[in-house]
Short mmCIF file of C-alpha atoms and ligand atoms in Angstrom, two decimals:
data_model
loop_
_atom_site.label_atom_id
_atom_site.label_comp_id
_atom_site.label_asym_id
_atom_site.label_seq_id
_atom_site.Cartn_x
_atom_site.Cartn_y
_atom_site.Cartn_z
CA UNK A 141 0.00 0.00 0.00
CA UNK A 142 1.37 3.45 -0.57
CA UNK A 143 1.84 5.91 1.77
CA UNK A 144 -1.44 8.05 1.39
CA UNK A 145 -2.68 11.22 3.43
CA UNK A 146 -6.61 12.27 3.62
CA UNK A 147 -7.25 15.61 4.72
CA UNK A 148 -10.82 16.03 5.79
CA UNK A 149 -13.13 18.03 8.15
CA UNK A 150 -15.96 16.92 10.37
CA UNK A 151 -19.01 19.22 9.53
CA UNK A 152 -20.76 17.93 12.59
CA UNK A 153 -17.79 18.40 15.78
CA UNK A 154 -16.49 21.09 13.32
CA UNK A 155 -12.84 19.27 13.25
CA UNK A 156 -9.77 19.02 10.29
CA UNK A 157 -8.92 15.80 10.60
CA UNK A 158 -5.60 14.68 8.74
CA UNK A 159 -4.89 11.07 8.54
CA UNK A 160 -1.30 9.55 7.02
CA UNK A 161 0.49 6.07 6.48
CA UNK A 162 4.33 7.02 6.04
CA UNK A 163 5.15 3.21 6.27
CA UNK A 164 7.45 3.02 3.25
CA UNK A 165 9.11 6.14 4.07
CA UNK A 166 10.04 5.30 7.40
CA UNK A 167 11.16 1.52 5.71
CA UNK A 168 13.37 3.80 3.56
CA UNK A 169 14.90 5.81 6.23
CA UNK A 170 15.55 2.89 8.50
CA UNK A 171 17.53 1.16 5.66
CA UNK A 172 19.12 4.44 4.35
CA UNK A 173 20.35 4.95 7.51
CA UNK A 174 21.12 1.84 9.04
CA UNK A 175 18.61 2.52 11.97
CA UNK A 176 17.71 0.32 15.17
CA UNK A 177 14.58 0.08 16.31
CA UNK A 178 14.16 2.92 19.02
CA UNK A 179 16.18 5.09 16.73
CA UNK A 180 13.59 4.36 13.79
CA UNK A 181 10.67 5.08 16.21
CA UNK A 182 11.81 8.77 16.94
CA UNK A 183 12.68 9.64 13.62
CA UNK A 184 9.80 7.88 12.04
CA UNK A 185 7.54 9.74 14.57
CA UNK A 186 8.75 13.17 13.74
CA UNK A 187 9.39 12.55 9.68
CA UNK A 188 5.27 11.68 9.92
CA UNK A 189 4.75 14.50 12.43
CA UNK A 190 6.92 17.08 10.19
CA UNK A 191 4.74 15.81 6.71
CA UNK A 192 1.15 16.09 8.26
CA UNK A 193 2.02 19.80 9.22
CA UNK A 194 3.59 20.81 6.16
CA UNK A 195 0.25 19.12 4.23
CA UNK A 196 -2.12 21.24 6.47
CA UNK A 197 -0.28 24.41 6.42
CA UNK A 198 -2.07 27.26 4.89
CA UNK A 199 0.67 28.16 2.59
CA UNK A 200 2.60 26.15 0.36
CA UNK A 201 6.18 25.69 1.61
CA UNK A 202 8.71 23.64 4.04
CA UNK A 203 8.83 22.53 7.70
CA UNK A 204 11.76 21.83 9.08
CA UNK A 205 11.84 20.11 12.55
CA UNK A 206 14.44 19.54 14.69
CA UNK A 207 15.54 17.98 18.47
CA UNK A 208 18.53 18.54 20.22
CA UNK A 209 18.83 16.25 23.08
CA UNK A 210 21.30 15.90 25.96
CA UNK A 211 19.49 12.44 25.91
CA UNK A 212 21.29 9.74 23.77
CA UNK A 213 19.12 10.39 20.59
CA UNK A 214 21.54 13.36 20.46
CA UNK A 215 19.27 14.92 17.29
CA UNK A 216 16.78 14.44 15.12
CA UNK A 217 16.29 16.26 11.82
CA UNK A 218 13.55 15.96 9.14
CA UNK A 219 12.45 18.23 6.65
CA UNK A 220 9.19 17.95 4.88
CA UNK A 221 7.54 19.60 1.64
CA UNK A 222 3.83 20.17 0.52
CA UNK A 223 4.71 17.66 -2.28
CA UNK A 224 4.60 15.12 0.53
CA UNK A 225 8.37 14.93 0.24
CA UNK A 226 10.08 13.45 3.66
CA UNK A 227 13.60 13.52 4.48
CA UNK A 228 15.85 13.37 7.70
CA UNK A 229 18.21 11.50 10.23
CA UNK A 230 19.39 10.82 13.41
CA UNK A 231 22.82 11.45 14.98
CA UNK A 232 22.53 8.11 16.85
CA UNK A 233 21.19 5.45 14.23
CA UNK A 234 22.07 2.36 16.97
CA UNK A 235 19.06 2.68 19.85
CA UNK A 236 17.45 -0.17 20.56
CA UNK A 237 15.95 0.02 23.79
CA UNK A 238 14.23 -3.22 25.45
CA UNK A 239 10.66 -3.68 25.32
CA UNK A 240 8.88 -3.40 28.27
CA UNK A 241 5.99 -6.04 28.70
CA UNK A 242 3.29 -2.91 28.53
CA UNK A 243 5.00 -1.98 25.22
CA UNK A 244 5.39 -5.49 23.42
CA UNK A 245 1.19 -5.56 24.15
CA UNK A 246 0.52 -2.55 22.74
CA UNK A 247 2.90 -1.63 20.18
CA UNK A 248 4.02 1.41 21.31
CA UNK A 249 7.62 1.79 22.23
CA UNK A 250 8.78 4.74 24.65
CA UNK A 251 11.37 6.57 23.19
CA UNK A 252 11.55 9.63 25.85
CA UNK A 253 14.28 7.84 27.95
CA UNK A 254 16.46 8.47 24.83
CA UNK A 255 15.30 12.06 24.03
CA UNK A 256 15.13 13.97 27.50
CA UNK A 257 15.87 16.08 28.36
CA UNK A 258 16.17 18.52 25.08
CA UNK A 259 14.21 20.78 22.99
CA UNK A 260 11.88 20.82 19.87
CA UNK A 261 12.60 23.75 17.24
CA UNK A 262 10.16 24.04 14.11
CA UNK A 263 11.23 26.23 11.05
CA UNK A 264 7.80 26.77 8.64
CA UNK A 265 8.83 28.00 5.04
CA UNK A 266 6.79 29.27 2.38
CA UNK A 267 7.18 29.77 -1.24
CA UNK A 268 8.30 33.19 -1.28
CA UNK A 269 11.27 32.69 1.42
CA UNK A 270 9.72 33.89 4.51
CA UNK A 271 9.97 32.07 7.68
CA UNK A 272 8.74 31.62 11.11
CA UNK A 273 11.01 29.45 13.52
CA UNK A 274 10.17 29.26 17.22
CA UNK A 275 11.35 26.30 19.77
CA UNK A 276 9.76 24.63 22.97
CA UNK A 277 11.56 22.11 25.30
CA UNK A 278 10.50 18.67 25.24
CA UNK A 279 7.25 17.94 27.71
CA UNK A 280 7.08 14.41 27.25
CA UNK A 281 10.26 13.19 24.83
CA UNK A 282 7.60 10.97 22.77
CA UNK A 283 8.04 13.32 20.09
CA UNK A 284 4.54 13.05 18.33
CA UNK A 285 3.51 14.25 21.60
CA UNK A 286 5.95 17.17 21.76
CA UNK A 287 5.25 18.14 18.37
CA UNK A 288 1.95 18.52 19.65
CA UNK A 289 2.90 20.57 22.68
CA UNK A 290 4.31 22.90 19.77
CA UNK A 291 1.74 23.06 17.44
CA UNK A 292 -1.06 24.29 20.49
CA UNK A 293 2.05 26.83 21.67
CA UNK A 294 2.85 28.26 18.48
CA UNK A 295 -0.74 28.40 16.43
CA UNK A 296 -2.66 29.14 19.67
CA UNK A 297 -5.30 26.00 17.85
CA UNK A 298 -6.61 23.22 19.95
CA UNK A 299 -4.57 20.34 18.30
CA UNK A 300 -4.49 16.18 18.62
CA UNK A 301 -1.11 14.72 17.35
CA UNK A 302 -0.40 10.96 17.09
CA UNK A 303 2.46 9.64 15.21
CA UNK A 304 3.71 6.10 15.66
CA UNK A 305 5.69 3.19 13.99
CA UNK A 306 5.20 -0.36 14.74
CA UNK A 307 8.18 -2.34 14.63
CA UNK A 308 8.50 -6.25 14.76
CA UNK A 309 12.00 -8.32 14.29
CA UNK A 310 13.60 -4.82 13.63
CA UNK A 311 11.43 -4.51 10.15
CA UNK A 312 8.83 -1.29 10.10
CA UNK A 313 5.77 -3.25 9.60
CA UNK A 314 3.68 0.24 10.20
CA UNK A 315 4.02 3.75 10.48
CA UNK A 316 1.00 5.99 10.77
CA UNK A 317 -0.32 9.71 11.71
CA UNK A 318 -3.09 11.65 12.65
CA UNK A 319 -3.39 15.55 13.15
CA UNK A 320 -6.70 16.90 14.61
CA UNK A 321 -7.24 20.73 14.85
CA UNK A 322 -10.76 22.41 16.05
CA UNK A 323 -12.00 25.00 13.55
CA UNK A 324 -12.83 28.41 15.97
CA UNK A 325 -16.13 26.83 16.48
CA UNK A 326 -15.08 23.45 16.93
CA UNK A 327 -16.62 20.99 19.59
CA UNK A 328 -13.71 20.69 22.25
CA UNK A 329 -15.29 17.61 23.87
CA UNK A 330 -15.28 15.65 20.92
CA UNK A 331 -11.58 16.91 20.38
CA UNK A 332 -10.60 15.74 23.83
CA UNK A 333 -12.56 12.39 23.20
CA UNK A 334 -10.73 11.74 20.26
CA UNK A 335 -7.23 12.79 22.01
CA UNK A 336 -8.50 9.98 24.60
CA UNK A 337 -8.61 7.64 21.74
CA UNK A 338 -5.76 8.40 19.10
CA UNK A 339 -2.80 8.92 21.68
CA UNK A 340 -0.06 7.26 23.45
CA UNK A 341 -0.88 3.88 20.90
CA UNK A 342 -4.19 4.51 20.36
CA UNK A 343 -4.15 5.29 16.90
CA UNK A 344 -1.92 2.54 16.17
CA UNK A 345 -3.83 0.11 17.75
CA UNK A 346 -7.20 1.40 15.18
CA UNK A 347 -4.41 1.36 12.60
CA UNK A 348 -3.30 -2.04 13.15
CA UNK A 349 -7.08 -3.22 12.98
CA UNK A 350 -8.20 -0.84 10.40
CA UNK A 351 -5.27 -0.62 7.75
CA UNK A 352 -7.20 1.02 5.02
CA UNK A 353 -6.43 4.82 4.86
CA UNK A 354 -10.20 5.72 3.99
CA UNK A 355 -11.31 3.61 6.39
CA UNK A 356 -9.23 4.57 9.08
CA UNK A 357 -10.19 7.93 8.86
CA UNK A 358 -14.25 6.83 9.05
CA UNK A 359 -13.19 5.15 11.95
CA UNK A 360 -11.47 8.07 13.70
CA UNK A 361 -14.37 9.97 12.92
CA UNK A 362 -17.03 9.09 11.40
CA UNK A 363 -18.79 11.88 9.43
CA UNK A 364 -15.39 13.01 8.01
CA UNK A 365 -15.56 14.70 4.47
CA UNK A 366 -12.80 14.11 2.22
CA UNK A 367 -11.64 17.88 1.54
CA UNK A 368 -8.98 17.33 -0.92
CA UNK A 369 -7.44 14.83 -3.41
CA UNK A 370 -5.14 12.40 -1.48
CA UNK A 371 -1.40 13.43 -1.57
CA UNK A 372 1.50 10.54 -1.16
CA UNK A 373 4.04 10.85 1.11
CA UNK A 374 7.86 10.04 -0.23
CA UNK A 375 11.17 9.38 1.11
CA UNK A 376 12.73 12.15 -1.30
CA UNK A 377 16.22 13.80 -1.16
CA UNK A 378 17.15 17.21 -2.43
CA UNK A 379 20.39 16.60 -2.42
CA UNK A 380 22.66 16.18 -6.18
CA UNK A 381 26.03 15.90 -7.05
CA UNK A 382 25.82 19.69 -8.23
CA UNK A 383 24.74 20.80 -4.58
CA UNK A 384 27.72 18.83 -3.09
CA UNK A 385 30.12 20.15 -5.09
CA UNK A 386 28.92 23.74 -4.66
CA UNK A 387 28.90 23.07 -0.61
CA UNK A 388 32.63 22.27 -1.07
CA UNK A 389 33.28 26.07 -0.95
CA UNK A 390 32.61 25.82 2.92
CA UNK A 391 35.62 24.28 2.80
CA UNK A 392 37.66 27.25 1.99
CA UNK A 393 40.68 27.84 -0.24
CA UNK A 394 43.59 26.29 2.09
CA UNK A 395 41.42 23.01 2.97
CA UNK A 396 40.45 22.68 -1.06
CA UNK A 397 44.28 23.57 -2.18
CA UNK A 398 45.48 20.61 0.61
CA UNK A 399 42.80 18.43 -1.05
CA UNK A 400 43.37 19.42 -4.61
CA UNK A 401 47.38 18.78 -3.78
CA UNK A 402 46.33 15.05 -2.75
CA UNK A 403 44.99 14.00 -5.93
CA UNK A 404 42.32 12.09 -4.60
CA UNK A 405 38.56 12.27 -4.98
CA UNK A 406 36.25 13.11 -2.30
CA UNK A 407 33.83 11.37 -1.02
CA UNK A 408 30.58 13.33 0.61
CA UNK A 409 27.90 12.04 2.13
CA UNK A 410 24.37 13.32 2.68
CA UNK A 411 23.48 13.52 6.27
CA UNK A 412 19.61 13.55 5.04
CA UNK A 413 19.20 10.80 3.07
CA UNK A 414 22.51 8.69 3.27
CA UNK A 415 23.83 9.25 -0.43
CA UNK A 416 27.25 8.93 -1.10
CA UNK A 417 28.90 11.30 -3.68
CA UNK A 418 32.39 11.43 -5.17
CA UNK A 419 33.91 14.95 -5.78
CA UNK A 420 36.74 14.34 -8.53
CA UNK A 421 39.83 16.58 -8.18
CA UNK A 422 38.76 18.57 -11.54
CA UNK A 423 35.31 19.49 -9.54
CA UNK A 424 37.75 20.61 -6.71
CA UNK A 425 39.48 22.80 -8.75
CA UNK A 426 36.65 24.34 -10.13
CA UNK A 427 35.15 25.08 -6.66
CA UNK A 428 39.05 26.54 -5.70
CA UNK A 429 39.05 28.87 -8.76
CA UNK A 430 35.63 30.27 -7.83
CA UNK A 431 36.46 30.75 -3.92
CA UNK A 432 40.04 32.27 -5.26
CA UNK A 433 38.11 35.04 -7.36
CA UNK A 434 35.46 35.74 -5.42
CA UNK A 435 37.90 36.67 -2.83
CA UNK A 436 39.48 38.71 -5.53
ZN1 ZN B 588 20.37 13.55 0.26
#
């Protein structure tokens, strides 16, 4: 199945309700990056969290999310497009924390022993350039949850988050998302009813019996309209070999000259997505001669 996201309101409780499967791109960024299990979880929880906000935001653009943790997740970093493009990593790939007996019944693995303490920072782009960026600390180091801490902090909007990724024999056999936001007249009962239901594994557990995107969504709520043609989610780089080459000017002329004077290719990798480039010595000259005259 591919991963799908349905936007939709609730004329009756006067809800947006957002639901997404990010299954395959959390498969992709567990293999891209080599990740254990715990260290899947987080990211996978954010990458879904960072791609329902960008597909609900009212302008067309990026979000970038980020933690920094004195915890040993160290950082997460995702960046996701209204295309439905997902992207990010993890500074500590190998966390694979045991499973308590709770979480092996319900599915949901706690991650917050790996994130806290830290902080959450959220940078929303749109098309023409502008940006807002604003940061909280972590509340509960479950991430989806956090993300939701953010989201009611930031757009002052009553807000449901869930985000989780079911994991069995290290293979992502989930990974699914819902985002619930009262309109200004929306019925904050039903909002906290369905914030009973959806969080801390609820959703996953509806998930797990109701797989079917469409359905899912009818479950969660059950006089949801569809609002707007369903938009897949991808695991999708920006990065090229162009990009890497022109980010070898960071370098600066005495690091490219000592590299240059080697005579051996570089080899870059891309923290987002895992890619491996090779910068041949020509490239590196190329990058040297611009540095060299735009320093005149
Ligand atoms: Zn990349």
């Amino acid at each position: 199945m591919v991963d799908v996201c349905l936007r939709a309101t609730s004329p009756g409780a006067r809800l947006e309700v957002t639901v997404a499967f990010t299954t395959r791109v959390v498969q992709r960024a567990q293999a891209a990056h080599g990740l254990a299990p715990t260290s899947t979880v987080a990211l996978g929880r954010l990458l879904t969290s960072a791609g329902l906000i960008a597909l609900t935001a009212k302008q067309e653009g990026t979000v970038g999310a980020q933690v920094t943790s004195k915890g040993r997740i160290r950082q997460l970093m995702v960046d996701a497009n209204h295309q439905g493009h997902l992207r990010g990593y993890t500074r500590a790939g190998e966390l694979a924390f045991p499973l308590t007996p709770e979480e092996k019944l319900s599915g949901r693995r706690r991650v917050a022993p790996g994130t806290l303490p830290g902080h959450l920072s959220v940078v929303r782009r749109n098309a023409r350039g502008e940006y807002t960026q604003s940061a909280v600390d972590l509340v509960s180091g479950e991430v989806d949850r956090d993300v939701e801490h953010y989201l009611v902090h930031s757009d002052q909007v009553p807000t449901v988050l869930a985000a989780d990724v079911f994991i069995e024999d290290n293979d992502v056999v989930m990974s699914v998302g819902a985002l619930v936001q009262a309109m200004p007249d929306g019925d904050l009962a039903q909002l906290e009813a369905l914030r009973a239901r959806l969080v801390d594994g609820g959703l996953l557990a509806l998930a797990r019996e109701t797989p079917e995107p469409q359905q899912l969504l009818g479950v969660i709520q059950p006089d949801a309209e569809i609002v707007e043609a369903p938009v897949i989610f991808t695991w999708r780089c920006r990065c090229s070999q162009e990009r890497v080459v022109s980010s070898m000017q960071l370098l600066g002329p005495q690091d490219l000259a000592e590299m240059i004077e080697a005579g051996e290719p570089a080899q870059v990798g891309c923290d987002f997505c895992g890619a491996q480039y090779q910068v041949s010595v020509d490239e590196m000259r190329g990058v040297f001669r611009l540095l060299i005259q735009a320093e005149g």
